[in-house]
Amino acid sequence: MEEIKILYVDDEINNLSSFKSTFRFDYKILLAASQVEAMNYLAQNPDISIVMCDQRMPGSSGVEFLEEIKLRFPRPVRMLVSGYTDMEALVNGVNKGNIFKYIKKPWSAAEIKAAISDGYKHYLTSSLLTQKNEELHRAYKQLDEFAYNVTHGLRDPILSVLSLVEIAQHMDDVPDSVKEILQMVGLAMVQLDNYVENTHDYHQLKNDSTNISEISFQGLADELEQAYEPERARKAITFTCNIDQQETFRSNKTLLHVIVNNLLSNAFKYQRKNISDNFVALDITVANDIATIIVKDNGIGIKADYIRNIFEPLYRATSVEYGSGLGLYNLKDALQKLGGDIYVDSKEDVGSTFKIVIPNKK
Amino acid sequence: MTMHLDFIIVDNNSLNCFIAERMLQNIDSSIGVHTFLHAQEAYEYIKKQPVNPEGHKTVVMLDIHMPLMDGFAFLQEFQKLPEEQQNSFAIYIITSSTDINDKLRSNKVPAVKRFMSKPITFNMLNEIISNMMVEA
């Protein structure tokens, strides 16, 4: 078994030496006759697992000393040794969680051994827990970095292909038949890119949702409008955007972005090809601590039978366009984290309206 | 007075450098293009440039996610340059990152004109060019 390292603090030299002589074969013992000395030992010996301190000391009391080391050296288990029944200080110390055990003087060797055995078990479990917690924290951070790197690593070449396709489209010596094929290559890349983005959102939602800040819905809408401009232009869709925000609104930017982005993505994606007045409308109103977001389109709509399933992960209500099946699932997940609600009104071959309400996080 | 534009492309992916250069040449062959695969080299180059004469602007298209010196480290170094030298350049962040934190972080730097998402397109480059013309 591992050697247990104990620091014993008492200003009476006799007490110190009798403690050491009794237990010198059982434990590794450090003795300190003052609190300053004790602090030095703690600083130099991070492997001390138990600190025992006498209550009556010059300067601050044992209870006060243990309270202080709890902040500076949280790992060792703290015990108070006292011959005086200074009840108030003791109760206080125990209640603040500063003292694991109280040992009454005069002590017996058996009592001390039992206390140390208990204390050491406690020390092992709590330091193991701390260690595991730190490991977990590191693992999460690495996972975040991994997700970020993988997303970037996948997207960068996809986006390069899109640019190359565009260059070829502008070249006079490329025949139209080849341009047509390249157009399809481009579309496949857009699909792949959406898939990667959705997967990244899915990961991000699992982790980041505690960051709350002031939201400018106009800013959010402008950003998204810019992002959807190429698709809007390509499909000749009329996009209208009305933002009415008279009051400050606090929420999580990432989650809001996922929500509105997913609604717009679907609205722009699932358009009907046999009409010419295609539109997408985004309306956001902030009033009385509630943000109401409405995205409306006259696209392909959703079959009545399918509506209840659209928020399930990987469910797809159509094969008309390519999708990851994660978009609305991510949206619902984000919405739940913000305490919001969603209402769907959709009719096949007429269009869809998604309405979302989100409370202000004050 | 006509305006002369130069472009500096900073992207560790040589394909992206090729794309930007090719598109810019297609738009206007009088545009000067310098490409750098390493942000450090781009920085050294920029540091040595004389302050642009009037009617001459240099656009820096900067990727964020790069090994060794990344876009943010580049911006940090760039901001240490004398102000009049900084003013010769207009930085556009061109990235495949959609991470909102990347965007917030780069928008805090005054020399950054815009944060634009890849893919690099003719529209994007035309927009940068016309922005520069308006400002001149």
Short mmCIF file of C-alpha atoms in Angstrom, two decimals:
data_model
loop_
_atom_site.label_atom_id
_atom_site.label_comp_id
_atom_site.label_asym_id
_atom_site.label_seq_id
_atom_site.Cartn_x
_atom_site.Cartn_y
_atom_site.Cartn_z
CA MET A 1 0.00 0.00 0.00
CA GLU A 2 1.05 3.52 -0.74
CA GLU A 3 2.62 5.47 2.10
CA ILE A 4 0.27 8.05 3.62
CA LYS A 5 1.85 11.45 4.11
CA ILE A 6 0.52 13.40 7.07
CA LEU A 7 1.19 16.92 8.24
CA TYR A 8 0.69 17.46 11.96
CA VAL A 9 0.50 21.06 13.19
CA ASP A 10 0.80 21.95 16.90
CA ASP A 11 2.72 24.65 18.74
CA GLU A 12 3.52 22.31 21.63
CA ILE A 13 6.69 20.43 20.78
CA ASN A 14 5.81 17.60 23.18
CA ASN A 15 2.59 16.85 21.33
CA LEU A 16 4.45 16.79 18.04
CA SER A 17 7.09 14.37 19.20
CA SER A 18 4.65 12.03 20.88
CA PHE A 19 2.57 11.90 17.70
CA LYS A 20 5.57 11.11 15.59
CA SER A 21 6.92 8.45 17.93
CA THR A 22 3.56 6.68 18.05
CA PHE A 23 2.98 6.57 14.29
CA ARG A 24 6.43 6.78 12.72
CA PHE A 25 6.18 3.22 11.37
CA ASP A 26 2.66 3.65 10.04
CA TYR A 27 2.83 6.90 8.11
CA LYS A 28 5.22 9.39 6.67
CA ILE A 29 4.91 12.26 9.12
CA LEU A 30 5.79 15.94 8.73
CA LEU A 31 5.72 18.11 11.85
CA ALA A 32 5.12 21.85 11.97
CA ALA A 33 5.27 23.94 15.13
CA SER A 34 3.74 27.00 13.49
CA GLN A 35 1.24 27.74 10.76
CA VAL A 36 3.90 29.44 8.65
CA GLU A 37 5.99 26.31 8.78
CA ALA A 38 2.92 24.23 7.94
CA MET A 39 2.19 26.37 4.87
CA ASN A 40 5.74 25.84 3.65
CA TYR A 41 5.39 22.10 4.01
CA LEU A 42 2.12 22.16 2.07
CA ALA A 43 3.66 24.21 -0.71
CA GLN A 44 6.62 21.87 -1.02
CA ASN A 45 4.76 18.58 -0.59
CA PRO A 46 1.78 18.38 -2.94
CA ASP A 47 1.40 14.70 -1.96
CA ILE A 48 0.34 15.41 1.64
CA SER A 49 -3.00 13.66 1.96
CA ILE A 50 -4.01 14.56 5.53
CA VAL A 51 -3.50 17.71 7.61
CA MET A 52 -4.13 17.50 11.37
CA CYS A 53 -4.10 20.74 13.31
CA ASP A 54 -4.46 21.66 16.97
CA GLN A 55 -7.24 24.15 17.71
CA ARG A 56 -5.33 26.28 20.23
CA MET A 57 -2.50 27.97 18.42
CA PRO A 58 -0.92 31.38 18.68
CA GLY A 59 -2.15 33.66 15.90
CA SER A 60 -5.18 32.16 14.18
CA SER A 61 -7.06 29.18 15.59
CA GLY A 62 -6.92 25.67 14.11
CA VAL A 63 -10.35 26.15 12.56
CA GLU A 64 -9.25 29.38 10.89
CA PHE A 65 -6.04 27.79 9.67
CA LEU A 66 -7.89 24.85 8.13
CA GLU A 67 -10.29 27.25 6.45
CA GLU A 68 -7.36 29.08 4.93
CA ILE A 69 -5.60 26.01 3.59
CA LYS A 70 -8.86 24.78 2.09
CA LEU A 71 -8.56 27.63 -0.41
CA ARG A 72 -4.85 27.41 -1.05
CA PHE A 73 -4.38 23.64 -0.85
CA PRO A 74 -7.79 22.07 -1.43
CA ARG A 75 -6.64 18.48 -1.88
CA PRO A 76 -5.51 17.26 1.59
CA VAL A 77 -8.19 16.09 4.03
CA ARG A 78 -8.39 18.39 7.06
CA MET A 79 -8.78 17.29 10.69
CA LEU A 80 -8.97 19.28 13.88
CA VAL A 81 -7.38 18.08 17.12
CA SER A 82 -8.56 19.76 20.30
CA GLY A 83 -8.74 19.23 24.02
CA TYR A 84 -11.10 22.10 24.48
CA THR A 85 -14.68 21.76 23.53
CA ASP A 86 -14.85 25.07 21.72
CA MET A 87 -18.22 24.06 20.32
CA GLU A 88 -19.05 27.14 18.33
CA ALA A 89 -15.79 27.20 16.37
CA LEU A 90 -16.05 23.49 15.82
CA VAL A 91 -19.63 23.52 14.56
CA ASN A 92 -18.76 26.41 12.32
CA GLY A 93 -15.74 24.60 10.91
CA VAL A 94 -17.65 21.41 10.24
CA ASN A 95 -20.58 23.22 8.63
CA LYS A 96 -18.39 25.21 6.27
CA GLY A 97 -16.94 21.93 5.11
CA ASN A 98 -13.51 22.81 6.38
CA ILE A 99 -13.11 19.85 8.71
CA PHE A 100 -13.46 16.22 7.78
CA LYS A 101 -12.95 14.85 11.30
CA TYR A 102 -12.67 16.16 14.83
CA ILE A 103 -10.27 14.35 17.13
CA LYS A 104 -10.68 14.91 20.85
CA LYS A 105 -7.66 15.09 23.10
CA PRO A 106 -6.37 12.99 24.70
CA TRP A 107 -6.49 10.70 21.67
CA SER A 108 -5.84 7.00 21.50
CA ALA A 109 -3.71 5.45 18.76
CA ALA A 110 -6.67 3.38 17.55
CA GLU A 111 -8.83 6.51 17.20
CA ILE A 112 -6.20 8.29 15.15
CA LYS A 113 -5.65 5.26 12.94
CA ALA A 114 -9.37 4.93 12.25
CA ALA A 115 -9.61 8.65 11.46
CA ILE A 116 -6.64 8.51 9.12
CA SER A 117 -7.94 5.42 7.38
CA ASP A 118 -11.30 7.16 6.73
CA GLY A 119 -9.62 10.38 5.75
CA TYR A 120 -7.30 8.68 3.33
CA LYS A 121 -10.18 6.89 1.59
CA HIS A 122 -11.93 10.23 1.22
CA TYR A 123 -8.73 11.76 -0.11
CA LEU A 124 -8.36 9.05 -2.74
CA THR A 125 -11.91 9.28 -4.05
CA SER A 126 -11.99 13.06 -4.18
CA SER A 127 -8.63 13.40 -5.85
CA LEU A 128 -9.58 10.71 -8.33
CA LEU A 129 -12.76 12.63 -9.06
CA THR A 130 -10.84 15.86 -9.54
CA GLN A 131 -8.43 14.12 -11.85
CA LYS A 132 -11.22 12.53 -13.89
CA ASN A 133 -12.97 15.86 -14.11
CA GLU A 134 -9.88 17.52 -15.46
CA GLU A 135 -9.40 14.72 -17.97
CA LEU A 136 -13.01 15.06 -19.09
CA HIS A 137 -12.62 18.78 -19.48
CA ARG A 138 -9.52 18.30 -21.60
CA ALA A 139 -11.24 15.64 -23.68
CA TYR A 140 -14.15 17.98 -24.42
CA LYS A 141 -11.79 20.71 -25.45
CA GLN A 142 -9.91 18.37 -27.73
CA LEU A 143 -13.15 17.18 -29.24
CA ASP A 144 -14.13 20.78 -29.96
CA GLU A 145 -10.83 21.43 -31.65
CA PHE A 146 -11.13 18.18 -33.53
CA ALA A 147 -14.59 19.07 -34.80
CA TYR A 148 -13.41 22.52 -35.82
CA ASN A 149 -10.40 21.12 -37.66
CA VAL A 150 -12.32 18.35 -39.38
CA THR A 151 -15.01 20.78 -40.48
CA HIS A 152 -12.43 23.09 -41.91
CA GLY A 153 -10.45 20.28 -43.48
CA LEU A 154 -13.55 18.99 -45.24
CA ARG A 155 -15.04 22.29 -46.27
CA ASP A 156 -11.99 24.01 -47.67
CA PRO A 157 -11.49 21.62 -50.61
CA ILE A 158 -15.25 21.45 -51.25
CA LEU A 159 -15.37 25.21 -51.54
CA SER A 160 -12.32 25.19 -53.79
CA VAL A 161 -14.13 22.87 -56.17
CA LEU A 162 -17.07 25.30 -56.24
CA SER A 163 -14.73 28.13 -57.19
CA LEU A 164 -13.04 26.04 -59.87
CA VAL A 165 -16.40 25.14 -61.36
CA GLU A 166 -17.20 28.81 -61.50
CA ILE A 167 -13.94 29.62 -63.26
CA ALA A 168 -14.67 26.94 -65.87
CA GLN A 169 -18.15 28.38 -66.40
CA HIS A 170 -16.50 31.63 -67.44
CA MET A 171 -14.13 30.05 -69.90
CA ASP A 172 -14.99 30.50 -73.57
CA ASP A 173 -13.23 27.37 -74.75
CA VAL A 174 -15.22 25.04 -72.49
CA PRO A 175 -18.13 23.46 -74.42
CA ASP A 176 -21.65 23.91 -73.00
CA SER A 177 -22.05 20.17 -72.52
CA VAL A 178 -19.04 20.16 -70.19
CA LYS A 179 -20.32 23.25 -68.40
CA GLU A 180 -23.54 21.42 -67.74
CA ILE A 181 -21.68 18.51 -66.16
CA LEU A 182 -19.59 20.91 -64.12
CA GLN A 183 -22.77 22.58 -62.90
CA MET A 184 -23.84 19.21 -61.49
CA VAL A 185 -20.45 18.71 -59.89
CA GLY A 186 -21.00 22.07 -58.21
CA LEU A 187 -24.44 21.08 -56.94
CA ALA A 188 -23.10 17.86 -55.48
CA MET A 189 -20.45 19.89 -53.67
CA VAL A 190 -23.09 22.26 -52.26
CA GLN A 191 -24.95 19.25 -50.90
CA LEU A 192 -21.85 17.83 -49.33
CA ASP A 193 -21.01 21.21 -47.84
CA ASN A 194 -24.47 21.53 -46.27
CA TYR A 195 -24.07 18.11 -44.80
CA VAL A 196 -20.73 19.00 -43.22
CA GLU A 197 -22.15 22.22 -41.83
CA ASN A 198 -25.14 20.48 -40.31
CA THR A 199 -22.93 17.88 -38.72
CA HIS A 200 -20.80 20.64 -37.25
CA ASP A 201 -23.90 22.39 -35.88
CA TYR A 202 -24.98 19.12 -34.35
CA HIS A 203 -21.69 18.84 -32.51
CA GLN A 204 -21.68 22.46 -31.43
CA LEU A 205 -25.18 22.19 -30.01
CA LYS A 206 -24.08 19.38 -27.76
CA ASN A 207 -21.51 21.62 -26.16
CA ASP A 208 -22.01 25.33 -26.39
CA SER A 209 -25.26 26.74 -25.08
CA THR A 210 -24.41 28.69 -21.97
CA ASN A 211 -23.05 31.80 -23.64
CA ILE A 212 -25.71 34.51 -23.44
CA SER A 213 -25.29 37.95 -25.01
CA GLU A 214 -27.31 40.81 -26.48
CA ILE A 215 -28.78 39.94 -29.87
CA SER A 216 -29.22 42.20 -32.86
CA PHE A 217 -31.76 40.45 -35.06
CA GLN A 218 -31.04 42.93 -37.84
CA GLY A 219 -27.39 41.88 -37.72
CA LEU A 220 -28.34 38.23 -37.78
CA ALA A 221 -30.72 38.75 -40.70
CA ASP A 222 -28.18 40.78 -42.69
CA GLU A 223 -25.61 38.09 -42.24
CA LEU A 224 -27.96 35.34 -43.40
CA GLU A 225 -29.30 37.42 -46.27
CA GLN A 226 -25.76 37.77 -47.54
CA ALA A 227 -25.15 34.05 -47.18
CA TYR A 228 -28.29 33.10 -49.14
CA GLU A 229 -27.89 35.69 -51.89
CA PRO A 230 -26.23 33.31 -54.39
CA GLU A 231 -28.95 30.68 -53.99
CA ARG A 232 -31.67 33.34 -54.08
CA ALA A 233 -30.28 34.76 -57.31
CA ARG A 234 -29.79 31.36 -58.91
CA LYS A 235 -33.35 30.23 -58.22
CA ALA A 236 -34.89 33.68 -58.86
CA ILE A 237 -36.60 33.82 -55.47
CA THR A 238 -38.06 37.01 -54.02
CA PHE A 239 -36.73 37.39 -50.50
CA THR A 240 -38.31 39.82 -48.08
CA CYS A 241 -37.04 40.53 -44.62
CA ASN A 242 -38.81 42.51 -41.88
CA ILE A 243 -37.19 43.04 -38.53
CA ASP A 244 -38.98 44.87 -35.75
CA GLN A 245 -36.82 44.98 -32.65
CA GLN A 246 -37.48 47.89 -30.30
CA GLU A 247 -36.10 46.32 -27.15
CA THR A 248 -32.92 44.55 -26.12
CA PHE A 249 -32.99 40.80 -26.32
CA ARG A 250 -30.54 38.42 -24.74
CA SER A 251 -29.93 34.91 -25.95
CA ASN A 252 -27.29 32.53 -27.30
CA LYS A 253 -25.99 33.72 -30.67
CA THR A 254 -24.83 30.34 -31.92
CA LEU A 255 -28.16 28.66 -31.14
CA LEU A 256 -30.21 31.48 -32.68
CA HIS A 257 -28.06 31.31 -35.77
CA VAL A 258 -28.65 27.56 -36.07
CA ILE A 259 -32.40 28.08 -35.70
CA VAL A 260 -32.91 30.86 -38.23
CA ASN A 261 -30.31 29.45 -40.61
CA ASN A 262 -32.04 26.08 -40.72
CA LEU A 263 -35.43 27.61 -41.41
CA LEU A 264 -34.04 29.74 -44.24
CA SER A 265 -31.99 26.87 -45.61
CA ASN A 266 -35.12 24.73 -45.93
CA ALA A 267 -37.20 27.56 -47.34
CA PHE A 268 -34.65 28.29 -50.05
CA LYS A 269 -33.99 24.64 -50.74
CA TYR A 270 -37.49 23.21 -51.04
CA GLN A 271 -38.82 25.51 -53.75
CA ARG A 272 -41.29 24.50 -56.42
CA LYS A 273 -39.85 24.42 -59.92
CA ASN A 274 -43.13 24.79 -61.77
CA ILE A 275 -44.02 28.29 -60.55
CA SER A 276 -42.37 31.64 -61.19
CA ASP A 277 -43.40 33.74 -58.19
CA ASN A 278 -41.24 31.87 -55.67
CA PHE A 279 -40.74 33.71 -52.44
CA VAL A 280 -39.19 33.39 -48.98
CA ALA A 281 -40.18 35.81 -46.22
CA LEU A 282 -38.45 36.29 -42.90
CA ASP A 283 -40.29 38.24 -40.20
CA ILE A 284 -38.87 38.86 -36.77
CA THR A 285 -40.67 40.77 -34.05
CA VAL A 286 -39.33 41.37 -30.59
CA ALA A 287 -41.90 42.56 -28.04
CA ASN A 288 -42.60 41.99 -24.36
CA ASP A 289 -39.50 39.83 -23.89
CA ILE A 290 -40.51 37.44 -26.66
CA ALA A 291 -38.90 37.08 -30.07
CA THR A 292 -41.23 35.78 -32.75
CA ILE A 293 -39.56 34.49 -35.88
CA ILE A 294 -41.65 33.55 -38.91
CA VAL A 295 -40.25 32.02 -42.08
CA LYS A 296 -42.74 31.59 -44.86
CA ASP A 297 -42.37 30.18 -48.36
CA ASN A 298 -44.50 28.95 -51.25
CA GLY A 299 -42.36 25.88 -51.81
CA ILE A 300 -43.14 22.19 -52.09
CA GLY A 301 -44.62 21.97 -48.57
CA ILE A 302 -44.79 18.88 -46.39
CA LYS A 303 -47.26 15.99 -46.68
CA ALA A 304 -49.66 16.06 -43.72
CA ASP A 305 -48.68 12.52 -42.67
CA TYR A 306 -45.03 13.46 -42.45
CA ILE A 307 -45.20 16.66 -40.42
CA ARG A 308 -45.06 15.01 -37.03
CA ASN A 309 -41.78 13.28 -37.94
CA ILE A 310 -39.81 16.16 -39.35
CA PHE A 311 -37.99 16.90 -36.10
CA GLU A 312 -36.71 13.35 -35.73
CA PRO A 313 -33.00 12.91 -36.34
CA LEU A 314 -32.17 11.70 -39.86
CA TYR A 315 -35.84 11.74 -40.90
CA ARG A 316 -36.45 13.05 -44.39
CA ALA A 317 -39.92 13.92 -45.64
CA THR A 318 -38.84 14.25 -49.24
CA SER A 319 -36.26 13.03 -51.70
CA VAL A 320 -36.71 16.03 -53.96
CA GLU A 321 -33.57 17.71 -52.66
CA TYR A 322 -30.56 16.41 -50.86
CA GLY A 323 -30.41 16.81 -47.09
CA SER A 324 -28.66 15.44 -44.03
CA GLY A 325 -31.82 14.87 -42.02
CA LEU A 326 -30.19 16.77 -39.18
CA GLY A 327 -31.36 20.32 -39.91
CA LEU A 328 -34.69 20.42 -38.11
CA TYR A 329 -33.46 18.06 -35.44
CA ASN A 330 -30.64 20.52 -34.69
CA LEU A 331 -33.15 23.34 -34.76
CA LYS A 332 -35.42 21.64 -32.24
CA ASP A 333 -32.46 20.85 -30.02
CA ALA A 334 -31.32 24.48 -30.09
CA LEU A 335 -34.86 25.66 -29.45
CA GLN A 336 -35.23 23.44 -26.43
CA LYS A 337 -32.06 24.90 -24.95
CA LEU A 338 -33.45 28.39 -25.34
CA GLY A 339 -36.85 27.42 -23.93
CA GLY A 340 -38.63 28.23 -27.20
CA ASP A 341 -41.47 26.69 -29.19
CA ILE A 342 -42.10 25.96 -32.83
CA TYR A 343 -45.33 25.86 -34.84
CA VAL A 344 -45.56 24.42 -38.33
CA ASP A 345 -48.19 25.12 -40.89
CA SER A 346 -47.55 23.40 -44.18
CA LYS A 347 -49.47 22.17 -47.18
CA GLU A 348 -48.10 20.10 -49.97
CA ASP A 349 -47.59 22.11 -53.18
CA VAL A 350 -48.68 25.31 -51.44
CA GLY A 351 -45.89 26.15 -49.03
CA SER A 352 -44.72 26.12 -45.44
CA THR A 353 -44.77 28.55 -42.55
CA PHE A 354 -42.60 27.96 -39.52
CA LYS A 355 -43.25 30.13 -36.50
CA ILE A 356 -40.87 30.22 -33.58
CA VAL A 357 -41.18 31.97 -30.25
CA ILE A 358 -38.20 32.42 -27.96
CA PRO A 359 -38.21 34.05 -24.54
CA ASN A 360 -35.64 36.68 -23.59
CA LYS A 361 -32.90 35.34 -21.29
CA LYS A 362 -32.59 38.19 -18.82
CA MET B 1 -7.78 59.72 -61.93
CA THR B 2 -7.78 56.01 -62.31
CA MET B 3 -7.35 53.84 -59.34
CA HIS B 4 -4.78 51.11 -59.18
CA LEU B 5 -5.57 47.97 -57.21
CA ASP B 6 -3.23 45.30 -55.94
CA PHE B 7 -4.23 42.07 -54.26
CA ILE B 8 -2.35 39.99 -51.74
CA ILE B 9 -3.76 36.50 -51.26
CA VAL B 10 -2.82 34.72 -48.02
CA ASP B 11 -4.00 31.11 -48.00
CA ASN B 12 -2.08 27.96 -47.13
CA ASN B 13 -4.06 26.05 -49.76
CA SER B 14 -2.34 26.72 -53.10
CA LEU B 15 -5.55 25.83 -54.90
CA ASN B 16 -7.28 28.81 -53.31
CA CYS B 17 -4.40 31.08 -54.29
CA PHE B 18 -4.66 29.85 -57.84
CA ILE B 19 -8.43 30.37 -57.85
CA ALA B 20 -8.28 33.94 -56.57
CA GLU B 21 -5.45 34.85 -58.92
CA ARG B 22 -7.19 33.32 -61.91
CA MET B 23 -10.49 35.03 -61.19
CA LEU B 24 -8.87 38.40 -60.60
CA GLN B 25 -6.95 38.16 -63.87
CA ASN B 26 -10.22 37.32 -65.56
CA ILE B 27 -11.93 40.37 -64.10
CA ASP B 28 -9.15 42.86 -64.80
CA SER B 29 -5.73 41.87 -66.02
CA SER B 30 -4.22 45.13 -64.75
CA ILE B 31 -4.72 44.02 -61.13
CA GLY B 32 -1.46 43.00 -59.51
CA VAL B 33 -1.68 39.76 -57.53
CA HIS B 34 0.77 38.37 -55.00
CA THR B 35 0.03 35.05 -53.38
CA PHE B 36 1.47 33.68 -50.14
CA LEU B 37 1.09 30.20 -48.70
CA HIS B 38 2.51 31.31 -45.36
CA ALA B 39 1.10 34.23 -43.40
CA GLN B 40 4.56 34.98 -42.01
CA GLU B 41 5.93 35.56 -45.51
CA ALA B 42 2.98 37.76 -46.39
CA TYR B 43 3.62 39.79 -43.25
CA GLU B 44 7.33 40.21 -44.08
CA TYR B 45 6.36 41.35 -47.58
CA ILE B 46 3.77 43.83 -46.33
CA LYS B 47 6.17 45.23 -43.75
CA LYS B 48 8.66 46.12 -46.49
CA GLN B 49 6.12 47.84 -48.74
CA PRO B 50 6.38 51.61 -49.05
CA VAL B 51 3.25 53.53 -48.10
CA ASN B 52 0.95 53.43 -51.12
CA PRO B 53 0.79 56.61 -53.19
CA GLU B 54 -2.62 58.18 -53.59
CA GLY B 55 -4.94 56.29 -55.89
CA HIS B 56 -3.24 53.01 -55.09
CA LYS B 57 -4.83 50.46 -52.82
CA THR B 58 -3.82 46.98 -51.75
CA VAL B 59 -6.43 44.42 -50.77
CA VAL B 60 -5.33 41.60 -48.48
CA MET B 61 -7.48 38.48 -48.75
CA LEU B 62 -6.70 36.63 -45.57
CA ASP B 63 -7.60 33.07 -44.62
CA ILE B 64 -8.04 32.36 -40.92
CA HIS B 65 -7.29 28.70 -40.51
CA MET B 66 -3.61 28.26 -41.40
CA PRO B 67 -0.78 26.31 -39.81
CA LEU B 68 2.00 28.20 -37.96
CA MET B 69 0.88 31.82 -38.18
CA ASP B 70 -2.90 31.82 -38.53
CA GLY B 71 -5.11 34.70 -39.63
CA PHE B 72 -5.55 36.03 -36.10
CA ALA B 73 -1.81 36.00 -35.38
CA PHE B 74 -1.28 37.80 -38.68
CA LEU B 75 -3.79 40.48 -37.71
CA GLN B 76 -2.09 40.90 -34.37
CA GLU B 77 1.27 41.53 -36.03
CA PHE B 78 -0.29 43.72 -38.69
CA GLN B 79 -1.72 46.03 -36.06
CA LYS B 80 1.76 46.75 -34.77
CA LEU B 81 2.74 48.38 -38.07
CA PRO B 82 2.81 52.20 -38.31
CA GLU B 83 -0.70 53.52 -38.86
CA GLU B 84 -0.05 55.08 -42.28
CA GLN B 85 1.34 51.79 -43.48
CA GLN B 86 -1.70 49.93 -42.17
CA ASN B 87 -3.89 52.40 -44.05
CA SER B 88 -2.39 51.28 -47.35
CA PHE B 89 -4.10 47.93 -46.92
CA ALA B 90 -7.69 46.79 -46.77
CA ILE B 91 -8.08 43.37 -45.19
CA TYR B 92 -10.87 41.02 -46.19
CA ILE B 93 -11.20 37.81 -44.23
CA ILE B 94 -12.00 35.04 -46.70
CA THR B 95 -12.58 31.81 -44.86
CA SER B 96 -14.36 28.50 -44.92
CA SER B 97 -15.09 28.97 -41.22
CA THR B 98 -18.70 29.63 -40.39
CA ASP B 99 -17.88 29.70 -36.71
CA ILE B 100 -19.57 32.80 -35.37
CA ASN B 101 -16.78 33.30 -32.84
CA ASP B 102 -14.21 33.57 -35.62
CA LYS B 103 -16.34 36.24 -37.16
CA LEU B 104 -16.82 38.21 -33.96
CA ARG B 105 -13.12 38.01 -33.23
CA SER B 106 -12.00 39.30 -36.62
CA ASN B 107 -14.63 42.05 -36.75
CA LYS B 108 -13.01 43.58 -33.67
CA VAL B 109 -9.92 44.45 -35.69
CA PRO B 110 -10.36 47.88 -37.32
CA ALA B 111 -8.23 47.01 -40.37
CA VAL B 112 -10.68 44.24 -41.26
CA LYS B 113 -13.18 45.54 -43.81
CA ARG B 114 -15.35 42.47 -44.11
CA PHE B 115 -15.63 38.85 -43.13
CA MET B 116 -16.60 36.83 -46.20
CA SER B 117 -17.33 33.15 -46.47
CA LYS B 118 -15.82 30.92 -49.10
CA PRO B 119 -16.29 29.80 -51.84
CA ILE B 120 -14.37 32.53 -53.63
CA THR B 121 -16.64 33.70 -56.46
CA PHE B 122 -16.54 36.31 -59.19
CA ASN B 123 -19.33 38.09 -57.34
CA MET B 124 -17.29 38.22 -54.18
CA LEU B 125 -14.24 39.66 -55.93
CA ASN B 126 -16.32 42.15 -57.90
CA GLU B 127 -17.89 43.27 -54.65
CA ILE B 128 -14.49 43.81 -53.03
CA ILE B 129 -13.27 45.74 -56.05
CA SER B 130 -16.31 48.00 -56.20
CA ASN B 131 -16.08 48.59 -52.43
CA MET B 132 -12.53 49.74 -52.90
CA MET B 133 -13.53 52.05 -55.76
CA VAL B 134 -16.25 53.66 -53.66
CA GLU B 135 -13.85 54.27 -50.81
CA ALA B 136 -11.15 55.78 -53.01
#
